[in-house]
Amino acid sequence: MSQPTPQQARTSAAPPPEQPPDQPREQAPRPGREQGIRASDAEREAVVEHLRVASVEGRLTFAELAERTEAAYAAVTRAALEAVVADLPGMGAPGAAPAPLLKTRRFSAVLGDVTERIVGRIDAELEILAVLGDVRVDLRAAQVPTGTVSLVANAVLGDVTVIVPSGAVVELTGHAVLGDRRVSARQVPAGERMPVVRIRANAYLGDIQIVDEEPSSWW
C-alpha cells in the first residue's frame, strides 16, 4: 500500500509592491508667459534713457535714435521693450568716446547747389541759407546727444530741403513772404523724450520743405 504523499505547503502570493503616494504633477511653464508681461511706463522711460546714452556714445545715429525711441514708447510687453536695446551694452558698461564733433555748422548756396549728409556730432544750432540756389541737408546719420536738433533756414529765391529721421517730432516756426514752408514728414505721437527737430524757417520768394525720406532727385 502506497504511502500518502505529504501535502505541499501552500505558498501565498507575494504582496504587490507598495505604490508611492500620489505626488502633485509639475505644471510645465506656460510658453511665452514671461515674454508676455506688460511693460510699465517706468520701464519704457528707462529704455529711452538707455538709448540716449547710446546716442551720446556714438552708438546710434539720429535716425536710429528716433526709430528706437518710437518703438520703446509703443512697446506693450517687456520682450518687445528688451528687443529695442538687445544689441546695446548694458547701462553699467564702460562708456565709449563720443562721436566726432561736427565742425561745419553753416551751409549756404548762392547761385549754386549744396548737398550735405551730416555724420558728426551736433551740439549747437545749424544755419542754412539758399540765395538763388538749392541747399539739401540730411540729418539722419548725425549723432545728437541731446536728442534735439535746432536750425535756422532762410530761402531767398531759392529752395531748402531738410531730411529728418522718420519718427522725429518736427517743430516749425518762422514766416513766408511769397514763398512756401511745409512739413512732409510722418507725424508721430509726441512722447516725453521723442527726438525733436526745431526749425526756424523763413522763405522769401523761395521754398523750405522738411521731409523724412530722400527726394527722387537727390542725386
Short mmCIF file of C-alpha atoms in Angstrom, two decimals:
data_model
loop_
_atom_site.label_atom_id
_atom_site.label_comp_id
_atom_site.label_asym_id
_atom_site.label_seq_id
_atom_site.Cartn_x
_atom_site.Cartn_y
_atom_site.Cartn_z
CA MET A 1 0.00 0.00 0.00
CA SER A 2 1.47 3.29 -1.05
CA GLN A 3 2.34 5.96 1.49
CA PRO A 4 0.30 9.09 1.22
CA THR A 5 2.25 11.99 -0.16
CA PRO A 6 2.71 14.88 2.22
CA GLN A 7 0.54 17.78 1.36
CA GLN A 8 2.59 20.50 -0.19
CA ALA A 9 2.53 23.72 1.77
CA ARG A 10 0.50 26.38 0.19
CA THR A 11 2.51 29.46 -0.65
CA SER A 12 0.69 32.71 -0.54
CA ALA A 13 1.11 35.07 -3.45
CA ALA A 14 3.71 37.84 -2.97
CA PRO A 15 2.12 41.11 -1.88
CA PRO A 16 2.00 43.78 -4.56
CA PRO A 17 4.77 46.38 -4.34
CA GLU A 18 3.91 49.46 -2.41
CA GLN A 19 2.66 52.29 -4.57
CA PRO A 20 4.33 55.63 -3.97
CA PRO A 21 2.00 58.19 -2.59
CA ASP A 22 0.37 60.39 -5.11
CA GLN A 23 2.51 63.44 -5.87
CA PRO A 24 1.28 66.62 -7.43
CA ARG A 25 2.13 66.91 -11.06
CA GLU A 26 4.60 69.56 -12.01
CA GLN A 27 3.00 72.09 -14.25
CA ALA A 28 5.01 72.91 -17.32
CA PRO A 29 5.82 76.60 -17.60
CA ARG A 30 3.42 78.33 -19.84
CA PRO A 31 5.31 79.19 -23.03
CA GLY A 32 5.81 82.90 -23.56
CA ARG A 33 4.44 83.81 -20.15
CA GLU A 34 7.47 85.86 -19.10
CA GLN A 35 7.77 87.44 -22.52
CA GLY A 36 4.11 88.40 -22.38
CA ILE A 37 4.38 90.50 -19.22
CA ARG A 38 3.28 94.02 -19.94
CA ALA A 39 5.84 96.80 -19.70
CA SER A 40 5.38 99.75 -17.37
CA ASP A 41 5.84 103.42 -18.14
CA ALA A 42 8.90 103.47 -15.87
CA GLU A 43 10.47 100.61 -17.84
CA ARG A 44 9.84 102.44 -21.11
CA GLU A 45 11.49 105.59 -19.78
CA ALA A 46 14.49 103.54 -18.61
CA VAL A 47 14.93 102.15 -22.12
CA VAL A 48 14.62 105.63 -23.65
CA GLU A 49 17.38 106.82 -21.30
CA HIS A 50 19.48 103.82 -22.36
CA LEU A 51 19.03 104.91 -25.99
CA ARG A 52 20.01 108.48 -25.16
CA VAL A 53 23.25 107.30 -23.53
CA ALA A 54 23.99 105.11 -26.55
CA SER A 55 23.48 108.14 -28.79
CA VAL A 56 25.88 110.22 -26.68
CA GLU A 57 28.48 107.48 -27.09
CA GLY A 58 28.06 107.48 -30.86
CA ARG A 59 26.44 104.04 -30.98
CA LEU A 60 23.22 105.29 -32.59
CA THR A 61 22.60 107.75 -35.39
CA PHE A 62 19.83 110.33 -35.15
CA ALA A 63 17.63 108.14 -37.35
CA GLU A 64 18.22 105.07 -35.18
CA LEU A 65 17.58 107.08 -32.03
CA ALA A 66 14.25 108.33 -33.39
CA GLU A 67 13.19 104.90 -34.66
CA ARG A 68 14.06 103.07 -31.44
CA THR A 69 12.61 105.74 -29.16
CA GLU A 70 9.32 105.48 -31.01
CA ALA A 71 9.47 101.68 -30.71
CA ALA A 72 10.17 101.92 -26.97
CA TYR A 73 7.14 104.13 -26.34
CA ALA A 74 4.99 101.81 -28.47
CA ALA A 75 6.20 98.59 -26.79
CA VAL A 76 3.45 96.75 -24.93
CA THR A 77 5.41 93.85 -23.42
CA ARG A 78 8.78 93.55 -21.72
CA ALA A 79 10.01 91.30 -24.53
CA ALA A 80 9.27 93.98 -27.13
CA LEU A 81 10.97 96.56 -24.95
CA GLU A 82 14.08 94.44 -24.43
CA ALA A 83 14.39 93.91 -28.18
CA VAL A 84 14.86 97.67 -28.65
CA VAL A 85 18.20 97.62 -26.78
CA ALA A 86 19.22 94.00 -27.41
CA ASP A 87 22.36 94.96 -29.38
CA LEU A 88 23.50 97.71 -26.97
CA PRO A 89 25.78 97.22 -23.94
CA GLY A 90 24.20 97.48 -20.52
CA MET A 91 24.00 100.77 -18.69
CA GLY A 92 26.85 99.75 -16.38
CA ALA A 93 29.26 99.03 -19.25
CA PRO A 94 32.34 101.25 -19.69
CA GLY A 95 31.46 104.31 -21.71
CA ALA A 96 32.68 104.91 -25.23
CA ALA A 97 34.22 108.08 -26.61
CA PRO A 98 31.64 110.48 -28.04
CA ALA A 99 31.24 110.81 -31.78
CA PRO A 100 33.45 113.42 -33.52
CA LEU A 101 32.11 116.94 -33.28
CA LEU A 102 30.57 118.47 -36.40
CA LYS A 103 32.90 121.29 -37.42
CA THR A 104 30.76 122.94 -40.12
CA ARG A 105 27.51 124.40 -38.84
CA ARG A 106 26.67 126.79 -41.70
CA PHE A 107 25.56 125.52 -45.10
CA SER A 108 24.91 128.06 -47.83
CA ALA A 109 24.35 128.16 -51.59
CA VAL A 110 24.50 131.35 -53.63
CA LEU A 111 23.77 130.86 -57.33
CA GLY A 112 24.55 127.19 -56.85
CA ASP A 113 23.58 123.93 -55.15
CA VAL A 114 24.81 122.34 -51.91
CA THR A 115 24.13 118.79 -50.69
CA GLU A 116 25.29 117.69 -47.23
CA ARG A 117 24.95 114.43 -45.31
CA ILE A 118 25.84 115.21 -41.71
CA VAL A 119 27.66 112.40 -39.92
CA GLY A 120 29.27 114.23 -36.98
CA ARG A 121 28.01 115.13 -33.53
CA ILE A 122 25.59 118.06 -33.41
CA ASP A 123 25.65 120.09 -30.21
CA ALA A 124 24.85 123.60 -31.49
CA GLU A 125 22.39 125.33 -33.80
CA LEU A 126 22.83 124.85 -37.57
CA GLU A 127 22.36 127.55 -40.18
CA ILE A 128 21.13 127.08 -43.76
CA LEU A 129 21.00 129.81 -46.41
CA ALA A 130 19.86 129.45 -50.03
CA VAL A 131 20.08 132.51 -52.32
CA LEU A 132 19.15 131.75 -55.93
CA GLY A 133 20.27 128.21 -55.24
CA ASP A 134 19.33 124.94 -53.53
CA VAL A 135 20.53 123.51 -50.20
CA ARG A 136 19.77 119.95 -49.11
CA VAL A 137 20.83 118.77 -45.67
CA ASP A 138 20.34 115.20 -44.41
CA LEU A 139 20.29 114.88 -40.60
CA ARG A 140 19.62 111.14 -40.34
CA ALA A 141 23.22 109.95 -39.95
CA ALA A 142 24.21 112.59 -37.39
CA GLN A 143 24.83 111.92 -33.70
CA VAL A 144 22.62 114.05 -31.46
CA PRO A 145 23.44 113.64 -27.74
CA THR A 146 20.55 115.82 -26.56
CA GLY A 147 18.01 114.25 -28.90
CA THR A 148 17.18 117.71 -30.27
CA VAL A 149 18.46 119.49 -33.38
CA SER A 150 17.87 123.23 -33.81
CA LEU A 151 18.46 125.03 -37.08
CA VAL A 152 17.67 128.26 -38.87
CA ALA A 153 16.81 128.04 -42.57
CA ASN A 154 16.49 131.06 -44.89
CA ALA A 155 15.48 130.72 -48.53
CA VAL A 156 15.73 133.82 -50.76
CA LEU A 157 14.66 132.99 -54.31
CA GLY A 158 15.97 129.52 -53.55
CA ASP A 159 14.96 126.18 -52.06
CA VAL A 160 15.91 124.44 -48.80
CA THR A 161 15.23 120.75 -48.13
CA VAL A 162 15.91 119.22 -44.72
CA ILE A 163 15.71 115.44 -44.36
CA VAL A 164 14.83 114.38 -40.82
CA PRO A 165 14.57 110.88 -39.30
CA SER A 166 11.23 109.14 -39.60
CA GLY A 167 9.75 109.25 -36.13
CA ALA A 168 11.23 112.60 -35.07
CA VAL A 169 8.91 115.38 -33.97
CA VAL A 170 9.18 118.44 -36.24
CA GLU A 171 8.55 121.88 -34.73
CA LEU A 172 8.36 124.51 -37.46
CA THR A 173 8.29 128.26 -36.86
CA GLY A 174 9.10 131.35 -38.94
CA HIS A 175 7.29 133.03 -41.78
CA ALA A 176 6.93 133.03 -45.56
CA VAL A 177 6.76 136.04 -47.89
CA LEU A 178 5.60 134.96 -51.34
CA GLY A 179 7.16 131.63 -50.51
CA ASP A 180 6.23 128.28 -49.01
CA ARG A 181 7.08 126.34 -45.83
CA ARG A 182 5.82 122.78 -45.44
CA VAL A 183 6.42 119.59 -43.47
CA SER A 184 6.04 116.33 -45.42
CA ALA A 185 7.42 114.07 -42.69
CA ARG A 186 5.28 111.44 -40.98
CA GLN A 187 3.53 112.75 -37.92
CA VAL A 188 4.12 110.68 -34.78
CA PRO A 189 2.64 110.84 -31.28
CA ALA A 190 4.90 113.02 -29.17
CA GLY A 191 6.40 111.22 -26.18
CA GLU A 192 8.09 112.97 -23.30
CA ARG A 193 11.55 112.43 -24.82
CA MET A 194 10.98 111.84 -28.51
CA PRO A 195 13.80 113.21 -30.73
CA VAL A 196 12.91 116.70 -31.93
CA VAL A 197 13.92 118.85 -34.91
CA ARG A 198 13.24 122.55 -34.29
CA ILE A 199 13.38 124.64 -37.46
CA ARG A 200 13.01 128.39 -37.70
CA ALA A 201 12.24 128.69 -41.40
CA ASN A 202 11.94 131.96 -43.32
CA ALA A 203 11.05 131.81 -47.01
CA TYR A 204 11.29 134.90 -49.22
CA LEU A 205 10.16 134.04 -52.74
CA GLY A 206 11.51 130.57 -52.02
CA ASP A 207 10.51 127.18 -50.66
CA ILE A 208 11.51 125.33 -47.48
CA GLN A 209 10.42 121.74 -47.03
CA ILE A 210 11.06 119.18 -44.30
CA VAL A 211 10.82 115.53 -45.34
CA ASP A 212 11.68 112.15 -43.81
CA GLU A 213 12.95 110.43 -46.96
CA GLU A 214 15.23 111.34 -49.81
CA PRO A 215 13.53 113.09 -52.74
CA SER A 216 13.71 111.18 -56.02
CA SER A 217 16.00 113.86 -57.43
CA TRP A 218 18.50 113.66 -54.54
CA TRP A 219 21.45 112.93 -56.82
#
